[in-house]
Each structure stands twice: as C-alpha cells, then as structure tokens.
Amino acid sequence: MGKDEATEREAEALARAAGLARAWEEHREAVLEAVAAARGLRTGFARPADPAAEPMPAYRVPAAQEGGR
C-alpha cells in the first residue's frame, strides 16, 4: 500500500466518521482537499505544555477609575 493510498483510506475513514459518506462518494476530491486543509491547520498551532492551560486569558471587567463615571 502506497502513501497516497494510505492517505486516501485515512481520509475516507475520517469522512465516514464525520457522516460524510455521500460527500465522499460524490465529491471525493473536495473531501480530500478539506482533509488536507484541516491537516495544515492542525499543525499551525502550538500546543501548550499544560493541557489545562487556556488558549487566552479569561476576560474580566476593568477596575473602575476614580473620578470617572
């Protein structure tokens, strides 16, 4: 089994798991492009060292300034 065949089998499994069996049958190239794009996005973000870390700080209301409204 070649690399392309393995990649296509993996993409088919992902498509079927996502409920896209019909899309896989009718628009295989589009589904393969979407899987490739998702792979690129997945590697585009650094994972935090601590899995419980939030991706951004929690929002909070700024403290009221004296003399302001």
mmCIF file with all atom_site columns, C-alpha atoms in Angstrom:
data_model
loop_
_atom_site.group_PDB
_atom_site.id
_atom_site.type_symbol
_atom_site.label_atom_id
_atom_site.label_alt_id
_atom_site.label_comp_id
_atom_site.label_asym_id
_atom_site.label_entity_id
_atom_site.label_seq_id
_atom_site.pdbx_PDB_ins_code
_atom_site.Cartn_x
_atom_site.Cartn_y
_atom_site.Cartn_z
_atom_site.occupancy
_atom_site.B_iso_or_equiv
_atom_site.pdbx_formal_charge
_atom_site.auth_seq_id
_atom_site.auth_comp_id
_atom_site.auth_asym_id
_atom_site.auth_atom_id
_atom_site.pdbx_PDB_model_num
ATOM 1  C CA . MET A 1 1  ? 0.000   0.000  0.000  1.00 0.00 ? 1  MET A CA 1
ATOM 2  C CA . GLY A 1 2  ? 1.492   3.341  -1.081 1.00 0.00 ? 2  GLY A CA 1
ATOM 3  C CA . LYS A 1 3  ? 1.465   6.601  0.827  1.00 0.00 ? 3  LYS A CA 1
ATOM 4  C CA . ASP A 1 4  ? -1.274  8.081  -1.374 1.00 0.00 ? 4  ASP A CA 1
ATOM 5  C CA . GLU A 1 5  ? -3.469  5.028  -0.890 1.00 0.00 ? 5  GLU A CA 1
ATOM 6  C CA . ALA A 1 6  ? -2.956  5.117  2.884  1.00 0.00 ? 6  ALA A CA 1
ATOM 7  C CA . THR A 1 7  ? -3.751  8.834  2.965  1.00 0.00 ? 7  THR A CA 1
ATOM 8  C CA . GLU A 1 8  ? -6.888  8.279  0.915  1.00 0.00 ? 8  GLU A CA 1
ATOM 9  C CA . ARG A 1 9  ? -8.018  5.422  3.170  1.00 0.00 ? 9  ARG A CA 1
ATOM 10 C CA . GLU A 1 10 ? -7.483  7.607  6.225  1.00 0.00 ? 10 GLU A CA 1
ATOM 11 C CA . ALA A 1 11 ? -9.420  10.455 4.588  1.00 0.00 ? 11 ALA A CA 1
ATOM 12 C CA . GLU A 1 12 ? -12.258 8.070  3.736  1.00 0.00 ? 12 GLU A CA 1
ATOM 13 C CA . ALA A 1 13 ? -12.398 6.844  7.336  1.00 0.00 ? 13 ALA A CA 1
ATOM 14 C CA . LEU A 1 14 ? -12.471 10.432 8.613  1.00 0.00 ? 14 LEU A CA 1
ATOM 15 C CA . ALA A 1 15 ? -15.196 11.384 6.130  1.00 0.00 ? 15 ALA A CA 1
ATOM 16 C CA . ARG A 1 16 ? -17.366 8.413  7.066  1.00 0.00 ? 16 ARG A CA 1
ATOM 17 C CA . ALA A 1 17 ? -16.839 9.045  10.792 1.00 0.00 ? 17 ALA A CA 1
ATOM 18 C CA . ALA A 1 18 ? -17.974 12.643 10.248 1.00 0.00 ? 18 ALA A CA 1
ATOM 19 C CA . GLY A 1 19 ? -21.118 11.461 8.448  1.00 0.00 ? 19 GLY A CA 1
ATOM 20 C CA . LEU A 1 20 ? -19.839 12.459 5.007  1.00 0.00 ? 20 LEU A CA 1
ATOM 21 C CA . ALA A 1 21 ? -20.212 9.107  3.243  1.00 0.00 ? 21 ALA A CA 1
ATOM 22 C CA . ARG A 1 22 ? -22.353 10.610 0.474  1.00 0.00 ? 22 ARG A CA 1
ATOM 23 C CA . ALA A 1 23 ? -19.950 13.535 0.023  1.00 0.00 ? 23 ALA A CA 1
ATOM 24 C CA . TRP A 1 24 ? -17.073 11.049 -0.146 1.00 0.00 ? 24 TRP A CA 1
ATOM 25 C CA . GLU A 1 25 ? -18.818 9.098  -2.905 1.00 0.00 ? 25 GLU A CA 1
ATOM 26 C CA . GLU A 1 26 ? -19.933 12.134 -4.920 1.00 0.00 ? 26 GLU A CA 1
ATOM 27 C CA . HIS A 1 27 ? -17.192 14.718 -4.242 1.00 0.00 ? 27 HIS A CA 1
ATOM 28 C CA . ARG A 1 28 ? -14.088 12.771 -3.292 1.00 0.00 ? 28 ARG A CA 1
ATOM 29 C CA . GLU A 1 29 ? -11.596 15.405 -4.478 1.00 0.00 ? 29 GLU A CA 1
ATOM 30 C CA . ALA A 1 30 ? -13.312 18.147 -2.448 1.00 0.00 ? 30 ALA A CA 1
ATOM 31 C CA . VAL A 1 31 ? -13.266 15.988 0.677  1.00 0.00 ? 31 VAL A CA 1
ATOM 32 C CA . LEU A 1 32 ? -9.575  15.187 0.133  1.00 0.00 ? 32 LEU A CA 1
ATOM 33 C CA . GLU A 1 33 ? -8.836  18.922 -0.193 1.00 0.00 ? 33 GLU A CA 1
ATOM 34 C CA . ALA A 1 34 ? -10.756 19.642 3.022  1.00 0.00 ? 34 ALA A CA 1
ATOM 35 C CA . VAL A 1 35 ? -8.850  16.933 4.896  1.00 0.00 ? 35 VAL A CA 1
ATOM 36 C CA . ALA A 1 36 ? -5.543  18.333 3.616  1.00 0.00 ? 36 ALA A CA 1
ATOM 37 C CA . ALA A 1 37 ? -6.548  21.845 4.719  1.00 0.00 ? 37 ALA A CA 1
ATOM 38 C CA . ALA A 1 38 ? -7.527  20.581 8.169  1.00 0.00 ? 38 ALA A CA 1
ATOM 39 C CA . ARG A 1 39 ? -4.163  18.821 8.500  1.00 0.00 ? 39 ARG A CA 1
ATOM 40 C CA . GLY A 1 40 ? -2.406  22.089 7.707  1.00 0.00 ? 40 GLY A CA 1
ATOM 41 C CA . LEU A 1 41 ? -4.425  23.962 10.314 1.00 0.00 ? 41 LEU A CA 1
ATOM 42 C CA . ARG A 1 42 ? -3.820  21.277 12.921 1.00 0.00 ? 42 ARG A CA 1
ATOM 43 C CA . THR A 1 43 ? -0.072  21.726 12.700 1.00 0.00 ? 43 THR A CA 1
ATOM 44 C CA . GLY A 1 44 ? -0.306  25.529 12.581 1.00 0.00 ? 44 GLY A CA 1
ATOM 45 C CA . PHE A 1 45 ? -0.948  25.968 16.292 1.00 0.00 ? 45 PHE A CA 1
ATOM 46 C CA . ALA A 1 46 ? 1.480   25.253 19.106 1.00 0.00 ? 46 ALA A CA 1
ATOM 47 C CA . ARG A 1 47 ? 0.111   23.064 21.875 1.00 0.00 ? 47 ARG A CA 1
ATOM 48 C CA . PRO A 1 48 ? 0.517   24.415 25.402 1.00 0.00 ? 48 PRO A CA 1
ATOM 49 C CA . ALA A 1 49 ? 2.809   22.470 27.730 1.00 0.00 ? 49 ALA A CA 1
ATOM 50 C CA . ASP A 1 50 ? -0.015  22.270 30.276 1.00 0.00 ? 50 ASP A CA 1
ATOM 51 C CA . PRO A 1 51 ? -3.141  20.663 28.741 1.00 0.00 ? 51 PRO A CA 1
ATOM 52 C CA . ALA A 1 52 ? -5.338  22.528 31.252 1.00 0.00 ? 52 ALA A CA 1
ATOM 53 C CA . ALA A 1 53 ? -3.993  25.921 30.139 1.00 0.00 ? 53 ALA A CA 1
ATOM 54 C CA . GLU A 1 54 ? -6.477  28.228 28.446 1.00 0.00 ? 54 GLU A CA 1
ATOM 55 C CA . PRO A 1 55 ? -5.607  29.488 24.967 1.00 0.00 ? 55 PRO A CA 1
ATOM 56 C CA . MET A 1 56 ? -6.227  33.066 26.081 1.00 0.00 ? 56 MET A CA 1
ATOM 57 C CA . PRO A 1 57 ? -6.641  34.734 29.458 1.00 0.00 ? 57 PRO A CA 1
ATOM 58 C CA . ALA A 1 58 ? -10.135 34.938 30.878 1.00 0.00 ? 58 ALA A CA 1
ATOM 59 C CA . TYR A 1 59 ? -11.989 38.168 30.261 1.00 0.00 ? 59 TYR A CA 1
ATOM 60 C CA . ARG A 1 60 ? -12.631 40.460 33.184 1.00 0.00 ? 60 ARG A CA 1
ATOM 61 C CA . VAL A 1 61 ? -14.160 43.860 33.726 1.00 0.00 ? 61 VAL A CA 1
ATOM 62 C CA . PRO A 1 62 ? -11.540 46.584 34.121 1.00 0.00 ? 62 PRO A CA 1
ATOM 63 C CA . ALA A 1 63 ? -11.356 48.240 37.534 1.00 0.00 ? 63 ALA A CA 1
ATOM 64 C CA . ALA A 1 64 ? -13.276 51.491 37.885 1.00 0.00 ? 64 ALA A CA 1
ATOM 65 C CA . GLN A 1 65 ? -11.146 54.613 37.770 1.00 0.00 ? 65 GLN A CA 1
ATOM 66 C CA . GLU A 1 66 ? -11.502 57.210 40.499 1.00 0.00 ? 66 GLU A CA 1
ATOM 67 C CA . GLY A 1 67 ? -13.228 60.386 39.402 1.00 0.00 ? 67 GLY A CA 1
ATOM 68 C CA . GLY A 1 68 ? -14.643 58.671 36.351 1.00 0.00 ? 68 GLY A CA 1
ATOM 69 C CA . ARG A 1 69 ? -18.239 57.856 35.614 1.00 0.00 ? 69 ARG A CA 1
#
